[in-house]
PDB file of C-alpha atoms in Angstrom:
ATOM      1  CA  UNK O   1      20.199  -3.050 -11.491  1.00 82.00           C
ATOM      2  CA  UNK O   2      16.656  -3.740 -10.321  1.00 83.00           C
ATOM      3  CA  UNK O   3      15.854  -5.261  -6.960  1.00 87.00           C
ATOM      4  CA  UNK O   4      12.931  -5.856  -4.674  1.00 92.00           C
ATOM      5  CA  UNK O   5      12.723  -5.169  -0.966  1.00 91.00           C
ATOM      6  CA  UNK O   6      10.309  -6.335   1.680  1.00 93.00           C
ATOM      7  CA  UNK O   7       9.083  -3.292   3.598  1.00 94.00           C
ATOM      8  CA  UNK O   8       8.484  -3.320   7.376  1.00 91.00           C
ATOM      9  CA  UNK O   9       4.721  -3.694   6.772  1.00 94.00           C
ATOM     10  CA  UNK O  10       5.214  -6.751   4.561  1.00 94.00           C
ATOM     11  CA  UNK O  11       4.639  -5.096   1.185  1.00 97.00           C
ATOM     12  CA  UNK O  12       7.069  -5.509  -1.702  1.00 97.00           C
ATOM     13  CA  UNK O  13       8.894  -2.507  -3.170  1.00 97.00           C
ATOM     14  CA  UNK O  14      10.635  -2.631  -6.554  1.00 96.00           C
ATOM     15  CA  UNK O  15      13.734  -0.465  -6.964  1.00 93.00           C
ATOM     16  CA  UNK O  16      16.376   0.387  -9.538  1.00 89.00           C
ATOM     17  CA  UNK O  17      19.887   1.658  -8.871  1.00 87.00           C
ATOM     18  CA  UNK O  18      19.337   4.421 -11.439  1.00 84.00           C
ATOM     19  CA  UNK O  19      16.662   6.069  -9.292  1.00 86.00           C
ATOM     20  CA  UNK O  20      16.439   7.302  -5.747  1.00 78.00           C
ATOM     21  CA  UNK O  21      16.054   4.300  -3.457  1.00 81.00           C
ATOM     22  CA  UNK O  22      14.330   3.683  -0.169  1.00 88.00           C
ATOM     23  CA  UNK O  23      15.983   5.542   2.691  1.00 89.00           C
ATOM     24  CA  UNK O  24      15.476   6.180   6.355  1.00 94.00           C
ATOM     25  CA  UNK O  25      13.563   9.412   5.781  1.00 95.00           C
ATOM     26  CA  UNK O  26      10.595   7.795   4.056  1.00 95.00           C
ATOM     27  CA  UNK O  27      10.318   5.158   6.767  1.00 96.00           C
ATOM     28  CA  UNK O  28      10.407   7.745   9.542  1.00 97.00           C
ATOM     29  CA  UNK O  29       7.962  10.027   7.737  1.00 98.00           C
ATOM     30  CA  UNK O  30       5.476   7.191   7.316  1.00 97.00           C
ATOM     31  CA  UNK O  31       5.637   6.572  11.062  1.00 97.00           C
ATOM     32  CA  UNK O  32       5.310  10.292  11.856  1.00 98.00           C
ATOM     33  CA  UNK O  33       2.279  10.919   9.646  1.00 98.00           C
ATOM     34  CA  UNK O  34      -1.094  10.516  11.339  1.00 98.00           C
ATOM     35  CA  UNK O  35      -3.389   9.827   8.425  1.00 98.00           C
ATOM     36  CA  UNK O  36      -7.097   9.830   9.336  1.00 98.00           C
ATOM     37  CA  UNK O  37      -9.312   6.836   8.653  1.00 98.00           C
ATOM     38  CA  UNK O  38     -10.650   6.521   5.102  1.00 98.00           C
ATOM     39  CA  UNK O  39      -8.594   9.496   3.919  1.00 98.00           C
ATOM     40  CA  UNK O  40      -7.727  10.279   0.326  1.00 98.00           C
ATOM     41  CA  UNK O  41      -3.938  10.576   0.292  1.00 98.00           C
ATOM     42  CA  UNK O  42      -1.543  12.054  -2.264  1.00 98.00           C
ATOM     43  CA  UNK O  43       2.132  11.055  -2.291  1.00 98.00           C
ATOM     44  CA  UNK O  44       3.724  14.007  -4.058  1.00 97.00           C
ATOM     45  CA  UNK O  45       6.821  13.045  -6.046  1.00 95.00           C
ATOM     46  CA  UNK O  46       6.326   9.409  -5.156  1.00 96.00           C
ATOM     47  CA  UNK O  47       9.260   7.875  -7.062  1.00 95.00           C
ATOM     48  CA  UNK O  48       9.021   4.085  -6.942  1.00 95.00           C
ATOM     49  CA  UNK O  49       6.271   4.324  -4.326  1.00 96.00           C
ATOM     50  CA  UNK O  50       8.166   3.601  -1.129  1.00 96.00           C
ATOM     51  CA  UNK O  51       6.354   6.212   0.966  1.00 97.00           C
ATOM     52  CA  UNK O  52       2.936   5.266  -0.406  1.00 98.00           C
ATOM     53  CA  UNK O  53       3.543   1.607   0.331  1.00 98.00           C
ATOM     54  CA  UNK O  54       4.840   2.356   3.819  1.00 97.00           C
ATOM     55  CA  UNK O  55       1.725   4.440   4.569  1.00 98.00           C
ATOM     56  CA  UNK O  56      -0.650   1.907   3.053  1.00 98.00           C
ATOM     57  CA  UNK O  57      -3.778   0.819   4.911  1.00 98.00           C
ATOM     58  CA  UNK O  58      -6.802  -0.892   3.439  1.00 97.00           C
ATOM     59  CA  UNK O  59      -9.105   2.009   4.445  1.00 98.00           C
ATOM     60  CA  UNK O  60      -7.082   4.635   2.543  1.00 98.00           C
ATOM     61  CA  UNK O  61      -7.201   5.709  -1.092  1.00 98.00           C
ATOM     62  CA  UNK O  62      -3.647   6.568  -2.143  1.00 98.00           C
ATOM     63  CA  UNK O  63      -2.494   8.311  -5.322  1.00 98.00           C
ATOM     64  CA  UNK O  64       1.149   8.780  -6.222  1.00 98.00           C
ATOM     65  CA  UNK O  65       2.268  11.555  -8.579  1.00 98.00           C
ATOM     66  CA  UNK O  66       5.692  11.108 -10.167  1.00 97.00           C
ATOM     67  CA  UNK O  67       7.520  13.131 -12.821  1.00 95.00           C
ATOM     68  CA  UNK O  68       9.717  10.306 -14.155  1.00 95.00           C
ATOM     69  CA  UNK O  69       7.960   7.495 -16.006  1.00 95.00           C
ATOM     70  CA  UNK O  70      10.481   4.769 -15.151  1.00 95.00           C
ATOM     71  CA  UNK O  71      10.158   4.961 -11.341  1.00 95.00           C
ATOM     72  CA  UNK O  72       6.398   5.284 -11.775  1.00 96.00           C
ATOM     73  CA  UNK O  73       6.409   2.052 -13.766  1.00 96.00           C
ATOM     74  CA  UNK O  74       8.177   0.291 -10.889  1.00 96.00           C
ATOM     75  CA  UNK O  75       5.534   1.655  -8.521  1.00 97.00           C
ATOM     76  CA  UNK O  76       2.788   0.354 -10.815  1.00 98.00           C
ATOM     77  CA  UNK O  77       4.502  -3.032 -10.779  1.00 97.00           C
ATOM     78  CA  UNK O  78       4.515  -3.013  -6.964  1.00 98.00           C
ATOM     79  CA  UNK O  79       0.824  -2.099  -6.882  1.00 98.00           C
ATOM     80  CA  UNK O  80       0.080  -5.126  -9.039  1.00 98.00           C
ATOM     81  CA  UNK O  81       2.438  -7.426  -7.148  1.00 97.00           C
ATOM     82  CA  UNK O  82       0.892  -6.462  -3.795  1.00 98.00           C
ATOM     83  CA  UNK O  83      -2.683  -6.627  -5.143  1.00 98.00           C
ATOM     84  CA  UNK O  84      -3.489  -3.107  -3.945  1.00 98.00           C
ATOM     85  CA  UNK O  85      -6.821  -2.008  -5.354  1.00 97.00           C
ATOM     86  CA  UNK O  86      -6.806   1.291  -3.458  1.00 98.00           C
ATOM     87  CA  UNK O  87      -3.469   2.619  -4.781  1.00 98.00           C
ATOM     88  CA  UNK O  88      -2.711   4.243  -8.133  1.00 98.00           C
ATOM     89  CA  UNK O  89       0.149   6.146  -9.723  1.00 98.00           C
ATOM     90  CA  UNK O  90      -0.014   9.075 -12.142  1.00 98.00           C
ATOM     91  CA  UNK O  91       2.889  10.217 -14.303  1.00 98.00           C
ATOM     92  CA  UNK O  92       3.027  13.990 -14.335  1.00 97.00           C
ATOM     93  CA  UNK O  93       4.746  17.152 -13.188  1.00 96.00           C
ATOM     94  CA  UNK O  94       3.600  18.563  -9.855  1.00 96.00           C
ATOM     95  CA  UNK O  95       4.075  22.011 -11.388  1.00 96.00           C
ATOM     96  CA  UNK O  96       1.081  21.060 -13.557  1.00 96.00           C
ATOM     97  CA  UNK O  97      -0.881  19.665 -10.609  1.00 97.00           C
ATOM     98  CA  UNK O  98      -4.156  21.129 -11.926  1.00 97.00           C
ATOM     99  CA  UNK O  99      -3.965  18.794 -14.918  1.00 97.00           C
ATOM    100  CA  UNK O 100      -3.525  15.675 -12.789  1.00 97.00           C
ATOM    101  CA  UNK O 101      -5.392  16.009  -9.487  1.00 98.00           C
ATOM    102  CA  UNK O 102      -8.756  17.743  -8.933  1.00 98.00           C
ATOM    103  CA  UNK O 103      -8.843  20.800  -6.719  1.00 98.00           C
ATOM    104  CA  UNK O 104      -9.431  20.049  -3.046  1.00 98.00           C
ATOM    105  CA  UNK O 105      -9.794  16.337  -3.732  1.00 98.00           C
ATOM    106  CA  UNK O 106      -7.335  15.043  -1.130  1.00 98.00           C
ATOM    107  CA  UNK O 107      -7.371  15.019   2.655  1.00 98.00           C
ATOM    108  CA  UNK O 108      -3.716  14.250   3.379  1.00 98.00           C
ATOM    109  CA  UNK O 109      -0.465  14.767   1.487  1.00 98.00           C
ATOM    110  CA  UNK O 110       2.845  13.072   2.226  1.00 98.00           C
ATOM    111  CA  UNK O 111       6.009  14.307   0.586  1.00 97.00           C
ATOM    112  CA  UNK O 112       9.736  13.685   0.795  1.00 94.00           C
ATOM    113  CA  UNK O 113      10.719  16.730  -1.281  1.00 89.00           C
ATOM    114  CA  UNK O 114      14.123  17.624  -2.727  1.00 75.00           C
ATOM    115  CA  UNK O 115      16.352  18.698   0.139  1.00 52.00           C
ATOM    116  CA  UNK O 116      18.784  20.977  -1.631  1.00 48.00           C
ATOM    117  CA  UNK O 117      18.361  24.240  -3.496  1.00 53.00           C
ATOM    118  CA  UNK O 118      19.092  24.050  -7.224  1.00 47.00           C
ATOM    119  CA  UNK O 119      22.297  26.055  -6.880  1.00 48.00           C
ATOM    120  CA  UNK O 120      23.652  24.192  -3.860  1.00 47.00           C
ATOM    121  CA  UNK O 121      26.007  21.971  -5.843  1.00 47.00           C
ATOM    122  CA  UNK O 122      25.125  18.984  -3.671  1.00 46.00           C
ATOM    123  CA  UNK O 123      24.075  16.737  -6.562  1.00 44.00           C
ATOM    124  CA  UNK O 124      24.218  16.503 -10.317  1.00 46.00           C
ATOM    125  CA  UNK O 125      20.988  18.241 -11.155  1.00 46.00           C
ATOM    126  CA  UNK O 126      19.888  16.393 -14.270  1.00 45.00           C
ATOM    127  CA  UNK O 127      20.511  12.831 -13.179  1.00 46.00           C
ATOM    128  CA  UNK O 128      17.572  10.850 -11.821  1.00 48.00           C
ATOM    129  CA  UNK O 129      19.145  11.106  -8.366  1.00 45.00           C
ATOM    130  CA  UNK O 130      19.658  14.835  -8.811  1.00 43.00           C
ATOM    131  CA  UNK O 131      16.016  15.389  -9.717  1.00 43.00           C
ATOM    132  CA  UNK O 132      15.011  13.549  -6.556  1.00 43.00           C
ATOM    133  CA  UNK O 133      17.352  15.480  -4.239  1.00 44.00           C
ATOM    134  CA  UNK O 134      17.613  18.972  -5.815  1.00 43.00           C
ATOM    135  CA  UNK O 135      14.734  21.340  -6.537  1.00 45.00           C
ATOM    136  CA  UNK O 136      15.600  21.870 -10.213  1.00 44.00           C
ATOM    137  CA  UNK O 137      12.266  20.637 -11.554  1.00 49.00           C
ATOM    138  CA  UNK O 138      10.078  21.836  -8.658  1.00 66.00           C
ATOM    139  CA  UNK O 139      11.163  24.314  -6.013  1.00 91.00           C
ATOM    140  CA  UNK O 140       9.637  24.702  -2.571  1.00 95.00           C
ATOM    141  CA  UNK O 141       7.047  27.198  -3.803  1.00 96.00           C
ATOM    142  CA  UNK O 142       5.848  24.778  -6.481  1.00 96.00           C
ATOM    143  CA  UNK O 143       5.666  21.889  -4.026  1.00 97.00           C
ATOM    144  CA  UNK O 144       3.622  23.820  -1.484  1.00 97.00           C
ATOM    145  CA  UNK O 145       1.443  25.285  -4.251  1.00 97.00           C
ATOM    146  CA  UNK O 146       0.642  21.736  -5.340  1.00 98.00           C
ATOM    147  CA  UNK O 147      -0.180  20.753  -1.762  1.00 98.00           C
ATOM    148  CA  UNK O 148      -2.434  23.814  -1.422  1.00 98.00           C
ATOM    149  CA  UNK O 149      -4.237  22.931  -4.679  1.00 98.00           C
ATOM    150  CA  UNK O 150      -5.228  19.434  -3.588  1.00 98.00           C
ATOM    151  CA  UNK O 151      -6.030  20.105   0.089  1.00 98.00           C
ATOM    152  CA  UNK O 152      -9.170  21.902   1.294  1.00 98.00           C
ATOM    153  CA  UNK O 153      -9.469  23.682   4.626  1.00 98.00           C
ATOM    154  CA  UNK O 154      -8.729  21.120   7.324  1.00 98.00           C
ATOM    155  CA  UNK O 155      -6.485  19.063   5.069  1.00 98.00           C
ATOM    156  CA  UNK O 156      -3.071  18.078   6.380  1.00 98.00           C
ATOM    157  CA  UNK O 157       0.384  17.415   4.998  1.00 98.00           C
ATOM    158  CA  UNK O 158       3.458  15.698   6.417  1.00 98.00           C
ATOM    159  CA  UNK O 159       6.949  16.320   5.065  1.00 98.00           C
ATOM    160  CA  UNK O 160      10.545  15.435   5.901  1.00 97.00           C
ATOM    161  CA  UNK O 161      13.188  18.083   5.279  1.00 97.00           C
ATOM    162  CA  UNK O 162      16.680  19.279   6.127  1.00 96.00           C
ATOM    163  CA  UNK O 163      16.853  21.209   9.420  1.00 97.00           C
ATOM    164  CA  UNK O 164      18.875  24.025   7.841  1.00 96.00           C
ATOM    165  CA  UNK O 165      16.002  24.680   5.413  1.00 95.00           C
ATOM    166  CA  UNK O 166      13.257  24.514   8.018  1.00 96.00           C
ATOM    167  CA  UNK O 167      12.594  28.262   8.041  1.00 96.00           C
ATOM    168  CA  UNK O 168      11.893  28.496   4.285  1.00 96.00           C
ATOM    169  CA  UNK O 169       9.607  25.458   4.545  1.00 97.00           C
ATOM    170  CA  UNK O 170       7.577  26.865   7.440  1.00 97.00           C
ATOM    171  CA  UNK O 171       7.387  30.313   5.844  1.00 97.00           C
ATOM    172  CA  UNK O 172       6.168  28.896   2.546  1.00 97.00           C
ATOM    173  CA  UNK O 173       3.559  26.732   4.259  1.00 97.00           C
ATOM    174  CA  UNK O 174       2.240  29.688   6.251  1.00 97.00           C
ATOM    175  CA  UNK O 175       2.090  31.877   3.148  1.00 97.00           C
ATOM    176  CA  UNK O 176      -0.255  29.295   1.594  1.00 97.00           C
ATOM    177  CA  UNK O 177      -2.539  29.170   4.628  1.00 97.00           C
ATOM    178  CA  UNK O 178      -1.030  26.187   6.439  1.00 98.00           C
ATOM    179  CA  UNK O 179      -0.334  26.195  10.165  1.00 98.00           C
ATOM    180  CA  UNK O 180       2.540  23.996  11.350  1.00 98.00           C
ATOM    181  CA  UNK O 181       1.041  21.742  14.020  1.00 98.00           C
ATOM    182  CA  UNK O 182       3.705  19.117  14.796  1.00 98.00           C
ATOM    183  CA  UNK O 183       7.473  19.151  14.450  1.00 98.00           C
ATOM    184  CA  UNK O 184      10.062  16.524  15.321  1.00 98.00           C
ATOM    185  CA  UNK O 185      13.815  16.468  14.796  1.00 98.00           C
ATOM    186  CA  UNK O 186      15.696  13.281  13.918  1.00 98.00           C
ATOM    187  CA  UNK O 187      19.121  12.808  15.539  1.00 98.00           C
ATOM    188  CA  UNK O 188      21.637  10.035  15.039  1.00 97.00           C
ATOM    189  CA  UNK O 189      22.458  10.265  18.760  1.00 97.00           C
ATOM    190  CA  UNK O 190      21.353  12.472  21.650  1.00 96.00           C
ATOM    191  CA  UNK O 191      24.509  14.579  21.313  1.00 95.00           C
ATOM    192  CA  UNK O 192      24.545  14.981  17.513  1.00 97.00           C
ATOM    193  CA  UNK O 193      22.947  17.743  15.484  1.00 97.00           C
ATOM    194  CA  UNK O 194      19.646  16.793  13.813  1.00 97.00           C
ATOM    195  CA  UNK O 195      19.916  15.216  10.382  1.00 97.00           C
ATOM    196  CA  UNK O 196      16.267  15.674   9.403  1.00 97.00           C
ATOM    197  CA  UNK O 197      13.078  17.320  10.597  1.00 98.00           C
ATOM    198  CA  UNK O 198       9.541  15.966  10.319  1.00 98.00           C
ATOM    199  CA  UNK O 199       6.775  18.542   9.898  1.00 98.00           C
ATOM    200  CA  UNK O 200       2.994  18.234   9.886  1.00 98.00           C
ATOM    201  CA  UNK O 201       0.867  21.234   8.895  1.00 98.00           C
ATOM    202  CA  UNK O 202      -2.891  21.784   8.644  1.00 98.00           C
ATOM    203  CA  UNK O 203      -4.685  24.152   6.317  1.00 98.00           C
ATOM    204  CA  UNK O 204      -6.752  26.851   7.986  1.00 97.00           C
ATOM    205  CA  UNK O 205      -5.923  25.751  11.532  1.00 96.00           C
ATOM    206  CA  UNK O 206      -5.403  27.945  14.570  1.00 95.00           C
ATOM    207  CA  UNK O 207      -1.934  28.509  15.953  1.00 94.00           C
ATOM    208  CA  UNK O 208      -0.491  25.843  18.198  1.00 95.00           C
ATOM    209  CA  UNK O 209       2.724  24.031  17.323  1.00 97.00           C
ATOM    210  CA  UNK O 210       3.781  20.936  19.236  1.00 98.00           C
ATOM    211  CA  UNK O 211       7.519  20.225  19.181  1.00 98.00           C
ATOM    212  CA  UNK O 212       7.753  16.523  19.904  1.00 98.00           C
ATOM    213  CA  UNK O 213      10.675  14.813  21.665  1.00 97.00           C
ATOM    214  CA  UNK O 214      13.589  14.098  19.331  1.00 98.00           C
ATOM    215  CA  UNK O 215      13.635  10.814  17.466  1.00 98.00           C
ATOM    216  CA  UNK O 216      16.965   9.149  18.227  1.00 98.00           C
ATOM    217  CA  UNK O 217      18.350   6.626  15.774  1.00 97.00           C
ATOM    218  CA  UNK O 218      20.853   5.258  18.290  1.00 97.00           C
ATOM    219  CA  UNK O 219      21.011   5.119  22.064  1.00 94.00           C
ATOM    220  CA  UNK O 220      23.930   5.983  24.330  1.00 90.00           C
ATOM    221  CA  UNK O 221      25.439   2.534  23.764  1.00 93.00           C
ATOM    222  CA  UNK O 222      25.512   3.024  19.998  1.00 93.00           C
ATOM    223  CA  UNK O 223      22.832   0.411  19.352  1.00 97.00           C
ATOM    224  CA  UNK O 224      19.644   1.263  17.501  1.00 97.00           C
ATOM    225  CA  UNK O 225      17.091   2.844  19.817  1.00 97.00           C
ATOM    226  CA  UNK O 226      13.981   0.931  20.842  1.00 96.00           C
ATOM    227  CA  UNK O 227      11.743   3.409  18.998  1.00 97.00           C
ATOM    228  CA  UNK O 228      13.789   3.210  15.809  1.00 97.00           C
ATOM    229  CA  UNK O 229      13.731  -0.573  15.937  1.00 96.00           C
ATOM    230  CA  UNK O 230       9.963  -0.523  16.502  1.00 96.00           C
ATOM    231  CA  UNK O 231       9.447   1.707  13.449  1.00 95.00           C
ATOM    232  CA  UNK O 232      11.438  -0.752  11.352  1.00 91.00           C
ATOM    233  CA  UNK O 233       9.699  -3.720  13.026  1.00 84.00           C
ATOM    234  CA  UNK O 234      13.088  -5.089  14.025  1.00 59.00           C
TER     235      UNK O 234
END
């Protein structure tokens, strides 16, 4: 079933139950990313365009790359519905990034990559949901290779990932010449283990990682935290 959702910034997102839908991670990543003015931005594995739309500003030029044509078509519909002249979507495999995006042509990449290894058994690999959550079509190496292809020295990327796979992510980024610069864990409460980690890395930068205070979804009283509510414009 298809549906539309009004995002916190007022833009309309079109979704379909057959494909991965808007979740907390994309909203939090869009708030975590610090995209420079007038930047050229790539949303890698953009799906129906939720992250692109959440990051949208009129000074940016945003391109979404999506493997599956059906979610990409919903993104294209949202671009038209929202009258966004500075956003486009390309159907293609990030493993073939050289065929779709010119080398060094972007300044910022945002990505909500598959969380689980292909052999983890967490999801059915060949469903649309499985493709979005398991790295069967593009593993971590391929994702970071694509990021490295489109970003020149000084370019930045922001990703959201599972805490238990943080080490492989940081290692892969560093192997491709990226220095992790900012890191923030997301916790449901102050006493719970983190459910996600937000990472920003810069290509060719000097060492110097800032671990930011944890982002708490709920306060001690169980209600949504003030910061979480502000991110969602509640």
